[in-house]
PDB file of N, CA and C in Angstrom:
ATOM      1  N   MET A  21       5.099 -40.112  23.712  1.00  0.00           N
ATOM      2  CA  MET A  21       5.842 -40.181  22.486  1.00  0.00           C
ATOM      3  C   MET A  21       4.906 -39.770  21.346  1.00  0.00           C
ATOM      4  N   ASP A  22       5.295 -38.786  20.612  1.00  0.00           N
ATOM      5  CA  ASP A  22       4.492 -38.283  19.495  1.00  0.00           C
ATOM      6  C   ASP A  22       4.904 -39.010  18.218  1.00  0.00           C
ATOM      7  N   ILE A  23       4.009 -39.828  17.703  1.00  0.00           N
ATOM      8  CA  ILE A  23       4.283 -40.590  16.485  1.00  0.00           C
ATOM      9  C   ILE A  23       3.466 -39.996  15.352  1.00  0.00           C
ATOM     10  N   GLN A  24       4.125 -39.727  14.241  1.00  0.00           N
ATOM     11  CA  GLN A  24       3.435 -39.143  13.094  1.00  0.00           C
ATOM     12  C   GLN A  24       2.800 -40.239  12.241  1.00  0.00           C
ATOM     13  N   VAL A  25       1.669 -39.915  11.684  1.00  0.00           N
ATOM     14  CA  VAL A  25       0.971 -40.839  10.790  1.00  0.00           C
ATOM     15  C   VAL A  25       1.751 -40.906   9.479  1.00  0.00           C
ATOM     16  N   PRO A  26       1.957 -42.101   8.918  1.00  0.00           N
ATOM     17  CA  PRO A  26       2.677 -42.213   7.650  1.00  0.00           C
ATOM     18  C   PRO A  26       1.969 -41.448   6.535  1.00  0.00           C
ATOM     19  N   ALA A  27       2.745 -40.954   5.588  1.00  0.00           N
ATOM     20  CA  ALA A  27       2.183 -40.241   4.437  1.00  0.00           C
ATOM     21  C   ALA A  27       1.273 -41.181   3.654  1.00  0.00           C
ATOM     22  N   ASN A  28       0.169 -40.666   3.175  1.00  0.00           N
ATOM     23  CA  ASN A  28      -0.809 -41.405   2.368  1.00  0.00           C
ATOM     24  C   ASN A  28      -1.475 -42.548   3.132  1.00  0.00           C
ATOM     25  N   TYR A  29      -1.473 -42.502   4.461  1.00  0.00           N
ATOM     26  CA  TYR A  29      -2.150 -43.531   5.262  1.00  0.00           C
ATOM     27  C   TYR A  29      -3.662 -43.387   5.127  1.00  0.00           C
ATOM     28  N   PHE A  30      -4.135 -42.136   5.180  1.00  0.00           N
ATOM     29  CA  PHE A  30      -5.548 -41.842   4.967  1.00  0.00           C
ATOM     30  C   PHE A  30      -5.736 -41.289   3.562  1.00  0.00           C
ATOM     31  N   LYS A  31      -6.930 -41.411   3.034  1.00  0.00           N
ATOM     32  CA  LYS A  31      -7.246 -40.847   1.728  1.00  0.00           C
ATOM     33  C   LYS A  31      -7.052 -39.340   1.784  1.00  0.00           C
ATOM     34  N   ASP A  32      -6.275 -38.796   0.875  1.00  0.00           N
ATOM     35  CA  ASP A  32      -5.946 -37.367   0.791  1.00  0.00           C
ATOM     36  C   ASP A  32      -5.274 -36.857   2.070  1.00  0.00           C
ATOM     37  N   ASP A  33      -4.621 -37.749   2.818  1.00  0.00           N
ATOM     38  CA  ASP A  33      -3.944 -37.409   4.080  1.00  0.00           C
ATOM     39  C   ASP A  33      -4.863 -36.713   5.070  1.00  0.00           C
ATOM     40  N   ASP A  34      -6.140 -37.059   5.029  1.00  0.00           N
ATOM     41  CA  ASP A  34      -7.139 -36.473   5.924  1.00  0.00           C
ATOM     42  C   ASP A  34      -7.599 -37.547   6.911  1.00  0.00           C
ATOM     43  N   PRO A  35      -7.329 -37.387   8.217  1.00  0.00           N
ATOM     44  CA  PRO A  35      -7.719 -38.406   9.199  1.00  0.00           C
ATOM     45  C   PRO A  35      -9.223 -38.656   9.278  1.00  0.00           C
ATOM     46  N   GLU A  36     -10.022 -37.754   8.748  1.00  0.00           N
ATOM     47  CA  GLU A  36     -11.473 -37.954   8.732  1.00  0.00           C
ATOM     48  C   GLU A  36     -11.898 -38.927   7.629  1.00  0.00           C
ATOM     49  N   GLN A  37     -11.014 -39.182   6.673  1.00  0.00           N
ATOM     50  CA  GLN A  37     -11.310 -40.088   5.559  1.00  0.00           C
ATOM     51  C   GLN A  37     -10.979 -41.526   5.963  1.00  0.00           C
ATOM     52  N   GLU A  38     -11.308 -42.457   5.078  1.00  0.00           N
ATOM     53  CA  GLU A  38     -11.042 -43.865   5.361  1.00  0.00           C
ATOM     54  C   GLU A  38      -9.567 -44.198   5.138  1.00  0.00           C
ATOM     55  N   ILE A  39      -9.134 -45.303   5.740  1.00  0.00           N
ATOM     56  CA  ILE A  39      -7.758 -45.772   5.594  1.00  0.00           C
ATOM     57  C   ILE A  39      -7.637 -46.503   4.262  1.00  0.00           C
ATOM     58  N   LEU A  40      -6.544 -46.256   3.548  1.00  0.00           N
ATOM     59  CA  LEU A  40      -6.306 -46.928   2.278  1.00  0.00           C
ATOM     60  C   LEU A  40      -5.614 -48.269   2.530  1.00  0.00           C
ATOM     61  N   PHE A  41      -6.072 -49.320   1.851  1.00  0.00           N
ATOM     62  CA  PHE A  41      -5.489 -50.655   2.015  1.00  0.00           C
ATOM     63  C   PHE A  41      -4.808 -51.099   0.728  1.00  0.00           C
ATOM     64  N   ARG A  42      -3.850 -50.343   0.276  1.00  0.00           N
ATOM     65  CA  ARG A  42      -3.139 -50.697  -0.952  1.00  0.00           C
ATOM     66  C   ARG A  42      -2.141 -51.819  -0.730  1.00  0.00           C
ATOM     67  N   TRP A  43      -1.764 -52.070   0.489  1.00  0.00           N
ATOM     68  CA  TRP A  43      -0.714 -53.033   0.810  1.00  0.00           C
ATOM     69  C   TRP A  43      -1.254 -54.422   1.102  1.00  0.00           C
ATOM     70  N   ARG A  44      -2.546 -54.620   1.074  1.00  0.00           N
ATOM     71  CA  ARG A  44      -3.144 -55.890   1.501  1.00  0.00           C
ATOM     72  C   ARG A  44      -2.651 -57.078   0.673  1.00  0.00           C
ATOM     73  N   ALA A  45      -2.627 -56.959  -0.641  1.00  0.00           N
ATOM     74  CA  ALA A  45      -2.172 -58.069  -1.484  1.00  0.00           C
ATOM     75  C   ALA A  45      -0.703 -58.380  -1.226  1.00  0.00           C
ATOM     76  N   HIS A  46       0.098 -57.352  -1.025  1.00  0.00           N
ATOM     77  CA  HIS A  46       1.520 -57.566  -0.756  1.00  0.00           C
ATOM     78  C   HIS A  46       1.723 -58.231   0.603  1.00  0.00           C
ATOM     79  N   ALA A  47       0.917 -57.860   1.576  1.00  0.00           N
ATOM     80  CA  ALA A  47       1.019 -58.473   2.901  1.00  0.00           C
ATOM     81  C   ALA A  47       0.640 -59.950   2.839  1.00  0.00           C
ATOM     82  N   ASN A  48      -0.394 -60.282   2.097  1.00  0.00           N
ATOM     83  CA  ASN A  48      -0.797 -61.685   1.961  1.00  0.00           C
ATOM     84  C   ASN A  48       0.280 -62.505   1.269  1.00  0.00           C
ATOM     85  N   LEU A  49       0.895 -61.932   0.230  1.00  0.00           N
ATOM     86  CA  LEU A  49       1.958 -62.636  -0.480  1.00  0.00           C
ATOM     87  C   LEU A  49       3.174 -62.831   0.419  1.00  0.00           C
ATOM     88  N   LEU A  50       3.543 -61.803   1.166  1.00  0.00           N
ATOM     89  CA  LEU A  50       4.676 -61.909   2.087  1.00  0.00           C
ATOM     90  C   LEU A  50       4.430 -62.994   3.131  1.00  0.00           C
ATOM     91  N   PHE A  51       3.242 -63.022   3.711  1.00  0.00           N
ATOM     92  CA  PHE A  51       2.926 -64.026   4.727  1.00  0.00           C
ATOM     93  C   PHE A  51       2.918 -65.428   4.137  1.00  0.00           C
ATOM     94  N   SER A  52       2.320 -65.610   2.972  1.00  0.00           N
ATOM     95  CA  SER A  52       2.267 -66.955   2.393  1.00  0.00           C
ATOM     96  C   SER A  52       3.655 -67.437   1.987  1.00  0.00           C
ATOM     97  N   ASN A  53       4.512 -66.533   1.495  1.00  0.00           N
ATOM     98  CA  ASN A  53       5.885 -66.923   1.173  1.00  0.00           C
ATOM     99  C   ASN A  53       6.656 -67.288   2.432  1.00  0.00           C
ATOM    100  N   TRP A  54       6.459 -66.520   3.502  1.00  0.00           N
ATOM    101  CA  TRP A  54       7.118 -66.832   4.770  1.00  0.00           C
ATOM    102  C   TRP A  54       6.654 -68.189   5.274  1.00  0.00           C
ATOM    103  N   LEU A  55       5.357 -68.431   5.229  1.00  0.00           N
ATOM    104  CA  LEU A  55       4.804 -69.697   5.696  1.00  0.00           C
ATOM    105  C   LEU A  55       5.372 -70.862   4.897  1.00  0.00           C
ATOM    106  N   ASN A  56       5.429 -70.712   3.599  1.00  0.00           N
ATOM    107  CA  ASN A  56       5.950 -71.780   2.749  1.00  0.00           C
ATOM    108  C   ASN A  56       7.429 -72.030   3.024  1.00  0.00           C
ATOM    109  N   TYR A  57       8.228 -70.987   3.090  1.00  0.00           N
ATOM    110  CA  TYR A  57       9.672 -71.163   3.220  1.00  0.00           C
ATOM    111  C   TYR A  57      10.088 -71.602   4.617  1.00  0.00           C
ATOM    112  N   TYR A  58       9.654 -70.880   5.636  1.00  0.00           N
ATOM    113  CA  TYR A  58      10.151 -71.135   6.985  1.00  0.00           C
ATOM    114  C   TYR A  58       9.416 -72.253   7.720  1.00  0.00           C
ATOM    115  N   VAL A  59       8.231 -72.601   7.283  1.00  0.00           N
ATOM    116  CA  VAL A  59       7.492 -73.658   7.974  1.00  0.00           C
ATOM    117  C   VAL A  59       7.498 -74.941   7.148  1.00  0.00           C
ATOM    118  N   TYR A  60       6.953 -74.894   5.945  1.00  0.00           N
ATOM    119  CA  TYR A  60       6.803 -76.117   5.171  1.00  0.00           C
ATOM    120  C   TYR A  60       8.120 -76.632   4.607  1.00  0.00           C
ATOM    121  N   GLN A  61       8.970 -75.768   4.096  1.00  0.00           N
ATOM    122  CA  GLN A  61      10.219 -76.220   3.487  1.00  0.00           C
ATOM    123  C   GLN A  61      11.224 -76.718   4.514  1.00  0.00           C
ATOM    124  N   ASN A  62      11.153 -76.219   5.725  1.00  0.00           N
ATOM    125  CA  ASN A  62      12.108 -76.613   6.759  1.00  0.00           C
ATOM    126  C   ASN A  62      11.568 -77.668   7.714  1.00  0.00           C
ATOM    127  N   THR A  63      10.401 -78.231   7.410  1.00  0.00           N
ATOM    128  CA  THR A  63       9.829 -79.263   8.267  1.00  0.00           C
ATOM    129  C   THR A  63      10.388 -80.622   7.849  1.00  0.00           C
ATOM    130  N   PRO A  64      11.162 -81.253   8.728  1.00  0.00           N
ATOM    131  CA  PRO A  64      11.715 -82.560   8.356  1.00  0.00           C
ATOM    132  C   PRO A  64      10.640 -83.651   8.458  1.00  0.00           C
ATOM    133  N   TYR A  65      10.640 -84.547   7.526  1.00  0.00           N
ATOM    134  CA  TYR A  65       9.725 -85.685   7.593  1.00  0.00           C
ATOM    135  C   TYR A  65      10.345 -86.863   6.846  1.00  0.00           C
ATOM    136  N   ASP A  66       9.917 -88.009   7.215  1.00  0.00           N
ATOM    137  CA  ASP A  66      10.362 -89.234   6.562  1.00  0.00           C
ATOM    138  C   ASP A  66       9.169 -89.784   5.794  1.00  0.00           C
ATOM    139  N   ILE A  67       9.280 -89.822   4.479  1.00  0.00           N
ATOM    140  CA  ILE A  67       8.163 -90.249   3.630  1.00  0.00           C
ATOM    141  C   ILE A  67       7.745 -91.692   3.944  1.00  0.00           C
ATOM    142  N   ARG A  68       8.648 -92.508   4.485  1.00  0.00           N
ATOM    143  CA  ARG A  68       8.325 -93.894   4.810  1.00  0.00           C
ATOM    144  C   ARG A  68       7.372 -94.002   5.995  1.00  0.00           C
ATOM    145  N   GLN A  69       7.261 -92.944   6.793  1.00  0.00           N
ATOM    146  CA  GLN A  69       6.363 -92.972   7.945  1.00  0.00           C
ATOM    147  C   GLN A  69       4.918 -92.647   7.569  1.00  0.00           C
ATOM    148  N   ILE A  70       4.693 -92.163   6.360  1.00  0.00           N
ATOM    149  CA  ILE A  70       3.336 -91.846   5.904  1.00  0.00           C
ATOM    150  C   ILE A  70       2.664 -93.142   5.462  1.00  0.00           C
ATOM    151  N   ARG A  71       1.524 -93.440   6.019  1.00  0.00           N
ATOM    152  CA  ARG A  71       0.827 -94.699   5.703  1.00  0.00           C
ATOM    153  C   ARG A  71      -0.455 -94.412   4.980  1.00  0.00           C
TER     154      ARG A  71
END
């Protein structure tokens, strides 16, 4: 299967150049929001059981 490299994946679209990490901050925000919403917000607990 021939998969094409996404546009602007490498600096100046040259595979010999380094990979650009422009999405890193967005990925961290997406993961932390997912963690907060789907894990912490949906975790049932009874405050009376905390000692």
